[in-house]
Short mmCIF file of C-alpha atoms and ligand atoms in Angstrom, two decimals:
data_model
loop_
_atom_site.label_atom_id
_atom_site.label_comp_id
_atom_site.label_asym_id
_atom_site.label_seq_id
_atom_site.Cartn_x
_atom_site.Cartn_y
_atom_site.Cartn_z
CA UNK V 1 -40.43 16.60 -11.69
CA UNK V 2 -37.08 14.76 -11.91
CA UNK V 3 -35.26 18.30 -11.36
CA UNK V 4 -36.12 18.69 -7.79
CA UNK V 5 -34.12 17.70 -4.76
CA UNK V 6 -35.56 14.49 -3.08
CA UNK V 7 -33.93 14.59 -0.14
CA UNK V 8 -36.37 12.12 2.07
CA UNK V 9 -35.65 8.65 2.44
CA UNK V 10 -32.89 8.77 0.33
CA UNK V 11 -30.63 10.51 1.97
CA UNK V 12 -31.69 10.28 5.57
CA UNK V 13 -30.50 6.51 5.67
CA UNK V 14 -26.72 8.03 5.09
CA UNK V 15 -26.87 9.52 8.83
CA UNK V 16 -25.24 7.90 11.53
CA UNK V 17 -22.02 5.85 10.40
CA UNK V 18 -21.89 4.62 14.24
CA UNK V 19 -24.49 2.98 14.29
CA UNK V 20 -23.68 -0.85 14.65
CA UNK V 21 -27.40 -3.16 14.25
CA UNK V 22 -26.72 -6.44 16.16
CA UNK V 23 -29.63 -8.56 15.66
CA UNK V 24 -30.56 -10.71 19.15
CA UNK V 25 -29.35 -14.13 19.59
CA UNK V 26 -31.66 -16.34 21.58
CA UNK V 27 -34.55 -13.87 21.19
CA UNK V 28 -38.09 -14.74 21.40
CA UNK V 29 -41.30 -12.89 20.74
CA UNK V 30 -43.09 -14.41 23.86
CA UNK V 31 -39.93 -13.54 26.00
CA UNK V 32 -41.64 -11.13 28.80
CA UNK V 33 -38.41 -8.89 28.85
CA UNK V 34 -39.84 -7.36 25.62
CA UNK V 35 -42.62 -6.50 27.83
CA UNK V 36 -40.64 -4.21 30.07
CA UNK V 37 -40.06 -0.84 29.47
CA UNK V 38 -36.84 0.32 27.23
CA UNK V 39 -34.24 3.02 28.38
CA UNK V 40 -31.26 4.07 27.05
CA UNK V 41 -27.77 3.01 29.11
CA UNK V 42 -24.02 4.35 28.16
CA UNK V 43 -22.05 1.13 28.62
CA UNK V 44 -18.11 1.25 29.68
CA UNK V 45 -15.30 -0.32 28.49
CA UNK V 46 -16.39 -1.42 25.09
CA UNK V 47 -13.35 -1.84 22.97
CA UNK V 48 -13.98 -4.92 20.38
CA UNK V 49 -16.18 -6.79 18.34
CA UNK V 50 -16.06 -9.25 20.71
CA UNK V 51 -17.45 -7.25 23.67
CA UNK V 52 -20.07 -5.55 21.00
CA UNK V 53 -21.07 -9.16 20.46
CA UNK V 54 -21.17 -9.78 23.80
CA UNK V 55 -23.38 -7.26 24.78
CA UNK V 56 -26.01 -7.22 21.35
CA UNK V 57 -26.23 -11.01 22.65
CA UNK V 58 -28.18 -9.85 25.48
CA UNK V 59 -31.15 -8.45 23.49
CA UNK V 60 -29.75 -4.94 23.85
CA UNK V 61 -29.97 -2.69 20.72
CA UNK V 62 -26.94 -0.86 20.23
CA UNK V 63 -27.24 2.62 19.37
CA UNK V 64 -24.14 3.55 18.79
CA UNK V 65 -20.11 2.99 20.25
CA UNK V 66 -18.05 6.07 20.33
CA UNK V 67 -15.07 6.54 22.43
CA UNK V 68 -15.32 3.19 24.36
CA UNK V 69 -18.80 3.44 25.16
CA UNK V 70 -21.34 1.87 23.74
CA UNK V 71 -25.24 3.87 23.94
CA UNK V 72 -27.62 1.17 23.97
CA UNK V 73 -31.24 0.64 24.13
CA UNK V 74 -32.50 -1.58 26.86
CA UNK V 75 -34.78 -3.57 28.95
CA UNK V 76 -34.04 -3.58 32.76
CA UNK V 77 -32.96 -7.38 32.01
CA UNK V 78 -30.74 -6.33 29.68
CA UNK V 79 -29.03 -4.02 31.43
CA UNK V 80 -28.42 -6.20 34.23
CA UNK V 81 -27.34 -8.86 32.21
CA UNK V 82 -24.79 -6.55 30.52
CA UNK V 83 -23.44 -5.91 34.08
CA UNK V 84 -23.22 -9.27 34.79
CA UNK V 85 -21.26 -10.22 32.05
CA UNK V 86 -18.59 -6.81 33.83
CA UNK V 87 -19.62 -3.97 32.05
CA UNK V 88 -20.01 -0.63 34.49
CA UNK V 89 -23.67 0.41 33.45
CA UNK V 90 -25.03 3.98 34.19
CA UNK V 91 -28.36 5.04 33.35
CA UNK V 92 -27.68 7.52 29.74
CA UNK V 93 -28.80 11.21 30.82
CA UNK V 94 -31.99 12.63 29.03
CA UNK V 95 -30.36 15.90 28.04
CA UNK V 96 -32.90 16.56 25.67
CA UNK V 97 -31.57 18.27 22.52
CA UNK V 98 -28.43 19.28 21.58
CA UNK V 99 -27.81 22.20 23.06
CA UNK V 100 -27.59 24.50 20.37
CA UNK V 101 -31.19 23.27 19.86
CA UNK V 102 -32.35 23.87 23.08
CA UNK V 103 -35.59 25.89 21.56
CA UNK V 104 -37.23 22.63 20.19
CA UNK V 105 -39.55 20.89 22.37
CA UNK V 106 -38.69 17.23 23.82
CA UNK V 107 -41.48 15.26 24.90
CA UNK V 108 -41.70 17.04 28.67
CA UNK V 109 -41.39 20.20 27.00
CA UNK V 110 -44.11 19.81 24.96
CA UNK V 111 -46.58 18.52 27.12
CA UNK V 112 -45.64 21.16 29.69
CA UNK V 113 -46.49 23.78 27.07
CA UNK V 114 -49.75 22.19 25.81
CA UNK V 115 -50.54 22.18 30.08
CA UNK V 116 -50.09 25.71 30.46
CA UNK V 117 -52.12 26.71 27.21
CA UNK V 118 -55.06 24.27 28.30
CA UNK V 119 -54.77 26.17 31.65
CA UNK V 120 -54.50 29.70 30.02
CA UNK V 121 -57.22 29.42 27.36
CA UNK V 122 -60.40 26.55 29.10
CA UNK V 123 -63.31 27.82 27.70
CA UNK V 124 -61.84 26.82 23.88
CA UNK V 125 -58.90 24.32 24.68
CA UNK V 126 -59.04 21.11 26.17
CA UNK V 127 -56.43 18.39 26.22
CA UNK V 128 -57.23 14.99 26.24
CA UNK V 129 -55.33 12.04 25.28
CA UNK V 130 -55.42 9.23 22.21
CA UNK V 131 -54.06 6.64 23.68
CA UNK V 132 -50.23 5.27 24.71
CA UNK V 133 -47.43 5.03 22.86
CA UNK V 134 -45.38 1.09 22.85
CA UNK V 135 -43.42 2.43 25.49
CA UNK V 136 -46.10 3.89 27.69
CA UNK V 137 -45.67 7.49 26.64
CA UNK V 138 -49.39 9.44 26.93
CA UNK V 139 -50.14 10.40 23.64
CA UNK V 140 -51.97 14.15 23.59
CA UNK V 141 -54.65 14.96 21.86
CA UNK V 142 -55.47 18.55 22.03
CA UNK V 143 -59.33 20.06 21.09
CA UNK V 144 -59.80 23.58 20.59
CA UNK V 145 -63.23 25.27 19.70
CA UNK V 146 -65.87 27.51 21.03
CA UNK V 147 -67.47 25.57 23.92
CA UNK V 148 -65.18 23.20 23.67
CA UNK V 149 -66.63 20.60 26.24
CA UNK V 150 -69.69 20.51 23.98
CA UNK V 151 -69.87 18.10 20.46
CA UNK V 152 -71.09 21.06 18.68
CA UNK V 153 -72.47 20.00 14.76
CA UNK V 154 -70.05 21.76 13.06
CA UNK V 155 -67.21 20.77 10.67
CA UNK V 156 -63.95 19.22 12.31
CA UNK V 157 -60.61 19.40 10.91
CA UNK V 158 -57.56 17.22 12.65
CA UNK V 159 -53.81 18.23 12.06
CA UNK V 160 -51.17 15.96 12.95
CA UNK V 161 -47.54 16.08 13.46
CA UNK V 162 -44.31 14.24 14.45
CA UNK V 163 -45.43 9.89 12.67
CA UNK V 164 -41.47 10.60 11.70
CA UNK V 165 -39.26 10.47 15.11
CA UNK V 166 -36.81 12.88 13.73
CA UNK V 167 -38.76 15.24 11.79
CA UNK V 168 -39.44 17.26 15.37
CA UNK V 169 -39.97 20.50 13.85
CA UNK V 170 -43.29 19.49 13.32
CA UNK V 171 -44.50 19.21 16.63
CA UNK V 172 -42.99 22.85 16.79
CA UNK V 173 -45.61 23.25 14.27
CA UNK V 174 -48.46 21.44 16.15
CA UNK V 175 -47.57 23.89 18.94
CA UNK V 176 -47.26 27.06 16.53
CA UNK V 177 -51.28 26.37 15.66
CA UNK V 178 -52.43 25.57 19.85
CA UNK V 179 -51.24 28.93 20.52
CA UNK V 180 -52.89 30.50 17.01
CA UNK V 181 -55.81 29.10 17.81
CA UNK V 182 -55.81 29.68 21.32
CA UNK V 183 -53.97 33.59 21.69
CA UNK V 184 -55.53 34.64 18.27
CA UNK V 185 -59.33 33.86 19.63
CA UNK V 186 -60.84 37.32 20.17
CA UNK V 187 -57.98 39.07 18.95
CA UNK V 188 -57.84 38.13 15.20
CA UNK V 189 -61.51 37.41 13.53
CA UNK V 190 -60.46 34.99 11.14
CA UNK V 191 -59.24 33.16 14.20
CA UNK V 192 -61.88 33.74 15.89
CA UNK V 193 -64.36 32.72 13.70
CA UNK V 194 -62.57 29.40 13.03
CA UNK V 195 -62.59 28.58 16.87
CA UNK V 196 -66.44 29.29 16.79
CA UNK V 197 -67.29 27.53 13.39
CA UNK V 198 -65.20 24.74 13.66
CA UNK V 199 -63.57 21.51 15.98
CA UNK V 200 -60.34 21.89 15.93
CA UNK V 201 -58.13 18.79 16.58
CA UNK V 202 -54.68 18.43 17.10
CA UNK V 203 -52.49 15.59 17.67
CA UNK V 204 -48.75 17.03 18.20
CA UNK V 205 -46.91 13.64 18.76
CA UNK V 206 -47.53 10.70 16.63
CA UNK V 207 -44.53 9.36 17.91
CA UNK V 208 -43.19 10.31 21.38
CA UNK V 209 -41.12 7.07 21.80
CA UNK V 210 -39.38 7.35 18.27
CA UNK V 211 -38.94 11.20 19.00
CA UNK V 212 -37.37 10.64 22.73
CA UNK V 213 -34.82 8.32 21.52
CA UNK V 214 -33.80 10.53 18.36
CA UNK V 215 -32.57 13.18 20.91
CA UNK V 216 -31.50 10.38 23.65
CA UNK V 217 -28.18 11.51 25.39
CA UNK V 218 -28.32 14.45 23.60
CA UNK V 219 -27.43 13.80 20.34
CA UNK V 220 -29.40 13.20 16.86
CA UNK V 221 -29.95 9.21 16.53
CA UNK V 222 -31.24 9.95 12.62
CA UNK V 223 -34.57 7.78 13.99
CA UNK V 224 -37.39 7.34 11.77
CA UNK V 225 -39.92 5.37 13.10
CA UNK V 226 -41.26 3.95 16.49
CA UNK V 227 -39.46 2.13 18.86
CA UNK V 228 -41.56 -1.40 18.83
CA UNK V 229 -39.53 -4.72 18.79
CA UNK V 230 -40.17 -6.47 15.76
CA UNK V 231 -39.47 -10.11 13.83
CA UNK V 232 -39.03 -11.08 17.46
CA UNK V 233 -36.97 -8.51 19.17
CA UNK V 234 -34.47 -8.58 16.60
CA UNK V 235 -34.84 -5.20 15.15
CA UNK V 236 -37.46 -1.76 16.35
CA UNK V 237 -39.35 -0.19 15.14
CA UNK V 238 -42.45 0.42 11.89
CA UNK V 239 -42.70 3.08 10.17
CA UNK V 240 -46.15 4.76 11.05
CA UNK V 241 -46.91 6.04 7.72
CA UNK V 242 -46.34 2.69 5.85
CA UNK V 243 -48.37 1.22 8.56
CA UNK V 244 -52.34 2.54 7.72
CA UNK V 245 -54.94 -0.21 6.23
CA UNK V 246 -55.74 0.87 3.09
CA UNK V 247 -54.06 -0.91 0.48
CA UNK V 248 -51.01 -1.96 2.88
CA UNK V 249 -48.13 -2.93 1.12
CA UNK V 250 -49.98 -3.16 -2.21
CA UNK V 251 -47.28 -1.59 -4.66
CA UNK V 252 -43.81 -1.63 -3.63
CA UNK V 253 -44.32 1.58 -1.59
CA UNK V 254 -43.37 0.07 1.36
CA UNK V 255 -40.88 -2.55 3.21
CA UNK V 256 -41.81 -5.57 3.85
CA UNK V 257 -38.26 -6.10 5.90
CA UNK V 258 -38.44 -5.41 9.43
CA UNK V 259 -34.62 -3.84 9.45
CA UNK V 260 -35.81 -1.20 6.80
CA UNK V 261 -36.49 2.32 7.47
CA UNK V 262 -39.85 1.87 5.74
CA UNK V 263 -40.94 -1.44 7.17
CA UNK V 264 -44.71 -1.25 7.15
CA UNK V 265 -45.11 -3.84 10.22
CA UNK V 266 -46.55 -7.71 9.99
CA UNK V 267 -49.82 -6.23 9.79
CA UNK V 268 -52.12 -3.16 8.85
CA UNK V 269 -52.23 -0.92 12.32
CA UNK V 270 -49.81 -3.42 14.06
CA UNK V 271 -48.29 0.18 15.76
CA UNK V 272 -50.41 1.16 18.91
CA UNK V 273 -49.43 4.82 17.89
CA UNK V 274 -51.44 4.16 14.27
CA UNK V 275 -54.49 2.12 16.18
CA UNK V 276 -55.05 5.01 18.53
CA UNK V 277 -55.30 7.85 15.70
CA UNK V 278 -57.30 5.35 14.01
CA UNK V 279 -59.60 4.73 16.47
CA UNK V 280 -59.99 7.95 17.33
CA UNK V 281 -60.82 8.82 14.00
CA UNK V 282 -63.54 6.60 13.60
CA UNK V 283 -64.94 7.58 16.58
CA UNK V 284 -66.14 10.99 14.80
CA UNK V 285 -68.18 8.68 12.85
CA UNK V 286 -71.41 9.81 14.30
CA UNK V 287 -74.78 8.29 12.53
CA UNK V 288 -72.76 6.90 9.75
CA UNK V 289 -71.24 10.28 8.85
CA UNK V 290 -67.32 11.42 9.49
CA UNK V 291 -66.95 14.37 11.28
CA UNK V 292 -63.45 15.12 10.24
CA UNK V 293 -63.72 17.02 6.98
CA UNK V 294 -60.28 17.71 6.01
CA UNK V 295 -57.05 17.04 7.35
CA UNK V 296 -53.32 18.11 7.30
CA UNK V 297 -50.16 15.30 8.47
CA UNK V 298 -47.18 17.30 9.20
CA UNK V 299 -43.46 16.17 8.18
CA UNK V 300 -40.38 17.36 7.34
CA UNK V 301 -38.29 17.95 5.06
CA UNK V 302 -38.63 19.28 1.03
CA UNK V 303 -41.34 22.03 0.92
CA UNK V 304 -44.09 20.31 -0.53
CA UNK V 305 -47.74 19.99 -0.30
CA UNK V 306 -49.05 16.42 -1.17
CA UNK V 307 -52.32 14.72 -1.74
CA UNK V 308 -53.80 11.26 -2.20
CA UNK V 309 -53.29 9.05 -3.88
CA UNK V 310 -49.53 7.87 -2.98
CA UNK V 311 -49.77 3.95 -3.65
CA UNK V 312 -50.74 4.68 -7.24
CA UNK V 313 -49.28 7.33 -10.01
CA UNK V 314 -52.89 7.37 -11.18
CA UNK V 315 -54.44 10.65 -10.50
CA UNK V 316 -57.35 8.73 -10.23
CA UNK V 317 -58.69 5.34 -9.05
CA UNK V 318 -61.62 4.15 -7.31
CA UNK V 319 -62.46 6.63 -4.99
CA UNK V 320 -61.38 9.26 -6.53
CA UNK V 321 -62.84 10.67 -9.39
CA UNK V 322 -61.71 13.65 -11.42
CA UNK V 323 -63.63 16.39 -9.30
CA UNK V 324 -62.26 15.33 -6.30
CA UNK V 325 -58.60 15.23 -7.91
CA UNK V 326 -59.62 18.98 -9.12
CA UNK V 327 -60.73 19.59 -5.40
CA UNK V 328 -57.59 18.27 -3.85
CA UNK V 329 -55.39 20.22 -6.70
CA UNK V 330 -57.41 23.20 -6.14
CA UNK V 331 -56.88 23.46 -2.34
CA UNK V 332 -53.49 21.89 -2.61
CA UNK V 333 -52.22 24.55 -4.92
CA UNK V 334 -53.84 27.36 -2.95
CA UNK V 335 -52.11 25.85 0.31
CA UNK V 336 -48.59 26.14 -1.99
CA UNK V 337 -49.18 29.71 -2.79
CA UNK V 338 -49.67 30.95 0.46
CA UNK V 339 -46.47 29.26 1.78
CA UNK V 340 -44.17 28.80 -1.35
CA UNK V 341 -44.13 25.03 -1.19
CA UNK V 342 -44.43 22.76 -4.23
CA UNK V 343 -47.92 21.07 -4.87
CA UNK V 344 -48.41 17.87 -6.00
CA UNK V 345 -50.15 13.97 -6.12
CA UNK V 346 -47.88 12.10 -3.02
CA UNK V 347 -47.22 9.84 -5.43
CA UNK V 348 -44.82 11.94 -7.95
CA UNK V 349 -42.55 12.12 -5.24
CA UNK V 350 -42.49 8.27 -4.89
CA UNK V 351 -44.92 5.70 -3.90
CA UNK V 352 -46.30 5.03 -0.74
CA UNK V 353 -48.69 2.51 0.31
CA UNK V 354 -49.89 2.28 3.73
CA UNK V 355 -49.60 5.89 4.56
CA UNK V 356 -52.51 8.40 6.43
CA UNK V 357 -53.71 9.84 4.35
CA UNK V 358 -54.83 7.01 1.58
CA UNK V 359 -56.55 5.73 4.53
CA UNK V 360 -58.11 9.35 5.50
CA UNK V 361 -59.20 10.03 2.19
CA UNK V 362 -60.60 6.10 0.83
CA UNK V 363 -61.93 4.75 4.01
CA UNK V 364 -63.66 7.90 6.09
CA UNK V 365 -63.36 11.20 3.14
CA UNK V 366 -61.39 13.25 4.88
CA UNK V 367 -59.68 15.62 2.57
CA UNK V 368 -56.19 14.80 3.70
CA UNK V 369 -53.32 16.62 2.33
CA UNK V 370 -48.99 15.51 3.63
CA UNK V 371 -46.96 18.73 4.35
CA UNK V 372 -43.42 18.97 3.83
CA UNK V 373 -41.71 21.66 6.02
CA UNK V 374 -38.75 23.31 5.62
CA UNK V 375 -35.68 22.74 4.35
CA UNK V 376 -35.56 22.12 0.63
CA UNK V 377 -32.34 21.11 0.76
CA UNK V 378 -30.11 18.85 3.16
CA UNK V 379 -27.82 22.10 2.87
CA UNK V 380 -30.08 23.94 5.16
CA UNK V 381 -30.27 20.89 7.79
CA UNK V 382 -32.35 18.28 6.42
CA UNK V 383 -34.27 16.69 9.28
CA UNK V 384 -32.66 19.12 11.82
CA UNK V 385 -32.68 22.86 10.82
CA UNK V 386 -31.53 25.30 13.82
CA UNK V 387 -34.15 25.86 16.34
CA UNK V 388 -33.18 29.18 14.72
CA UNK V 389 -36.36 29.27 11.84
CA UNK V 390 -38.60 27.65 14.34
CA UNK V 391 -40.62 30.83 14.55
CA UNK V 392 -40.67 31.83 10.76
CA UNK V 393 -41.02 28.11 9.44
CA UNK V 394 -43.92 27.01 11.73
CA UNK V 395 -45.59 31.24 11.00
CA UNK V 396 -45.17 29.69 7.83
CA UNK V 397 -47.97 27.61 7.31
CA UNK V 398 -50.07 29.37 8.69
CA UNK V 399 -52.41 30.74 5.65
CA UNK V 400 -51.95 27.18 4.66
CA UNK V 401 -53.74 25.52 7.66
CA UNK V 402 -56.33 28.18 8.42
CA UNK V 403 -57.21 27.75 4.19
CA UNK V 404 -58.38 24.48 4.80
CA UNK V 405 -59.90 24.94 8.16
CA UNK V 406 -61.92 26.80 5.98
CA UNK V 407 -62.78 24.97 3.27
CA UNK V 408 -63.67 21.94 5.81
CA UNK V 409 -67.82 23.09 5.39
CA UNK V 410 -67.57 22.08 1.68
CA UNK V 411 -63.82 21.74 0.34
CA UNK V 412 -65.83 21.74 -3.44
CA UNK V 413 -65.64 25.55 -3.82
CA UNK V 414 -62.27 25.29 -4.71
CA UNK V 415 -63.51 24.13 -8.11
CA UNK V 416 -66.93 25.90 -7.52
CA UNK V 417 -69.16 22.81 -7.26
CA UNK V 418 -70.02 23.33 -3.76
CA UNK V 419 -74.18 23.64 -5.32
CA UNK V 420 -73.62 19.92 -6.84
CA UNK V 421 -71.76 18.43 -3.99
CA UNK V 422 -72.79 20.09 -0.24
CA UNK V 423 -75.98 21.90 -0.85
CA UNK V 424 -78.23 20.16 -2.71
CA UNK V 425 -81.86 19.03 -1.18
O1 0X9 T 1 -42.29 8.91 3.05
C1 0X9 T 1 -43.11 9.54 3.74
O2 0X9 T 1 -43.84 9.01 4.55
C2 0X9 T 1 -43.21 11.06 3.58
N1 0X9 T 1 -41.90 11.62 3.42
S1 0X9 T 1 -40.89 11.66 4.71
O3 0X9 T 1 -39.58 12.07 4.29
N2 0X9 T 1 -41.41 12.76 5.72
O4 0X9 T 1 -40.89 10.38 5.31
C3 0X9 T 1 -43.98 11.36 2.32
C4 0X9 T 1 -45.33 10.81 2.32
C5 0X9 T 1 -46.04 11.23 1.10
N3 0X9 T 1 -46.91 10.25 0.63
C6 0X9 T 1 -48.12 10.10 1.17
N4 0X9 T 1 -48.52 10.85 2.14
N5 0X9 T 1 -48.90 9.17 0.68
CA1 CA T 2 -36.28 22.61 24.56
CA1 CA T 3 -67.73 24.64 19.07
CA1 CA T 4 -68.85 17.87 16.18
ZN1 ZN T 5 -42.12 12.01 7.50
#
């Protein structure tokens, strides 16, 4: 598949030539100033190395230097220390996006929005939460079925969005599918009929830390994962989907460097983010059996539908035996067809070890498929297309998710085996 653009990783490391990584001096891990909450500060009268030195020495990350100032990330302690040593200090302001973005939803935004649906629809929508980000952020975690309060036996399908901090039009996807789910209920049957048949979970922000800095001050940070300190302060942040326990770091699909935009952490599910999802996932394990069927991780960008395995080319491997590679093709290239992405194994893009859905799939069968939004092409704005295609990019998918909502009762009649596999007795 050598012909098509692979515009992930690759090229998303190019971003931001500002950006100046001074790794802490006298940090250490035990240090209770990593403890404290993190903000962003603008910093004046930065004009050398020196006084870039000088203020990196204090622990403070900084984000970038541009015009004199210098955007860092840091603790209260940090801060003041940087004022101590005659810096003027100001507090950065949260603009949110870029203006010309203004139609994607920062982290207020969204949870404002997924407020007013749980308001507007509380007979099918509840919203609860998974947990706390690193930096204290309430992590939503959004329910949507017919009698919703109830734990109804009937198949359960999770979508997530957003483990990437800068692929955000995913959580514009997240919210596209609360308001199918919730405006389309008694309106459009095959809506309908999914809000009745099924549990519906959604988790729109895998990463509200990562995704608040990417758009801190108001301009793109090119951020990738979450903002945890790491090797002892001097560096933040693991990425979330090289961070899952099943076969971590096995083949090369991952970093084991804690600079690296795919650093996979010191451990499996060292990211509260990951433990929460996780936790929350095995919860549906009710009398031994997973409730989550089938399950769809959002990111961005290259049009693509994926499936498991990505830590091995192997179409299959323990686990995963030729009908359930048929399965996952099956469904996978139905997905593709609806929405005119490309389907195939994660792996053929590259290898990944560590990521959600190996762990969905080998430790609790959940059929887990990766989407790739929109673009195809860095041409059309790589990690940040125009809040422009919002609408038709999220619409999108639809067909795609509601297919397998669908197939969550017995994924196996995509290659007609459902008699073999969910019926028999
Ligand atoms: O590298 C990733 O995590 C995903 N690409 S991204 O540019 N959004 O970072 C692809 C993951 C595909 N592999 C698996 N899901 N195993
Ligand atoms: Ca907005
Ligand atoms: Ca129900
Ligand atoms: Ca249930
Ligand atoms: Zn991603």
């Amino acid at each position: 598949m050598g012909r098509r653009v692979r515009p992930l990783l690759a090229l998303a490391v190019v971003g931001v030539v500002t950006l100046v990584a001074v790794p802490n001096a006298g940090a250490s891990p035990t240090n209770p100033i990593y403890q404290q909450k993190s903000a962003q500060y603008v910093i004046g009268g930065v004009a050398t190395g020196a006084d870039r030195n000088r203020i990196g020495g204090t622990g403070a990350a900084i984000d970038a230097v541009e015009d004199g100032r210098a955007t860092v990330t840091a603790t209260p302690d940090e801060a003041r220390r940087i004022a101590g040593l005659g810096y003027r200090v100001t507090r950065a302001e949260t603009e949110g996006f870029p203006a010309a973005d203004a139609g994607y939803h920062d982290y207020a935004e969204m949870m404002a929005e997924l407020d007013k649906a749980a308001k507007a629809y509380p007979k099918i929508m509840r919203k609860l939460s998974l947990g706390k980000s690193y930096e204290g952020r309430d992590m939503p975690l959004i329910k949507i079925s017919d009698n919703v309060t109830v734990d109804e036996n009937e198949p359960e399908i999770l979508y997530d969005a957003h483990q990437h901090a800068r692929e955000h039009i995913t959580v514009e996807m997240a919210l596209y599918l609360v308001r199918l789910f919730t405006e389309g209920y008694n309106k459009d049957p095959r809506i309908t009929s999914l809000v009745n048949g099924r549990e519906i979970w959604i988790v729109p922000d895998m990463n509200p830390d990562g995704g608040e800095y990417d758009i801190a001050g108001g301009r793109y940070h090119n951020w990738r994962k979450n903002r945890q300190p790491v090797s002892g302060g001097a560096f933040r942040g693991i990425d979330l989907n090289r961070n899952w326990g099943y076969q971590w770091g096995c083949c090369d699909g991952s970093s084991p460097v804690s600079s690296s935009e795919t650093y996979r952490g010191p451990e499996a599910f060292a990211a509260p983010e990951i433990q929460h999802l996780r936790d929350f996932v095995l919860s549906r394990r009710i009398g031994g059996v997973q409730q989550i069927r089938a399950a769809i991780d959002f990111h961005s960008y290259s049009e693509l539908v994926l499936w498991p395995f990505g830590f091995t080319m192997r179409p299959t491997a323990p686990g995963l035996g030729a009908d359930q590679q048929q399965t996952f093709a099956a469904i996978g290239g139905q997905m593709a067809k609806s929405n005119g992405y490309t389907p195939e194994q994660s792996s053929s893009l590259y290898i990944t070890d560590g990521s959600i859905i190996d762990w969905l799939w080998a430790t609790q069968g959940v059929w887990a498929f990766t989407l790739e939004m929109y673009p195809n092409s860095p041409g059309k704005g790589g990690f940040y297309p125009s809040a422009s295609v919002i609408a038709a990019q999220t619409a999108r998918n639809k067909d795609a998710s509601l297919l397998l909502a669908d197939y969550a009762d017995c994924p196996y009649r995509a290659i007609a085996k459902q008699r073999q596999y969910c019926y028999r007795g």
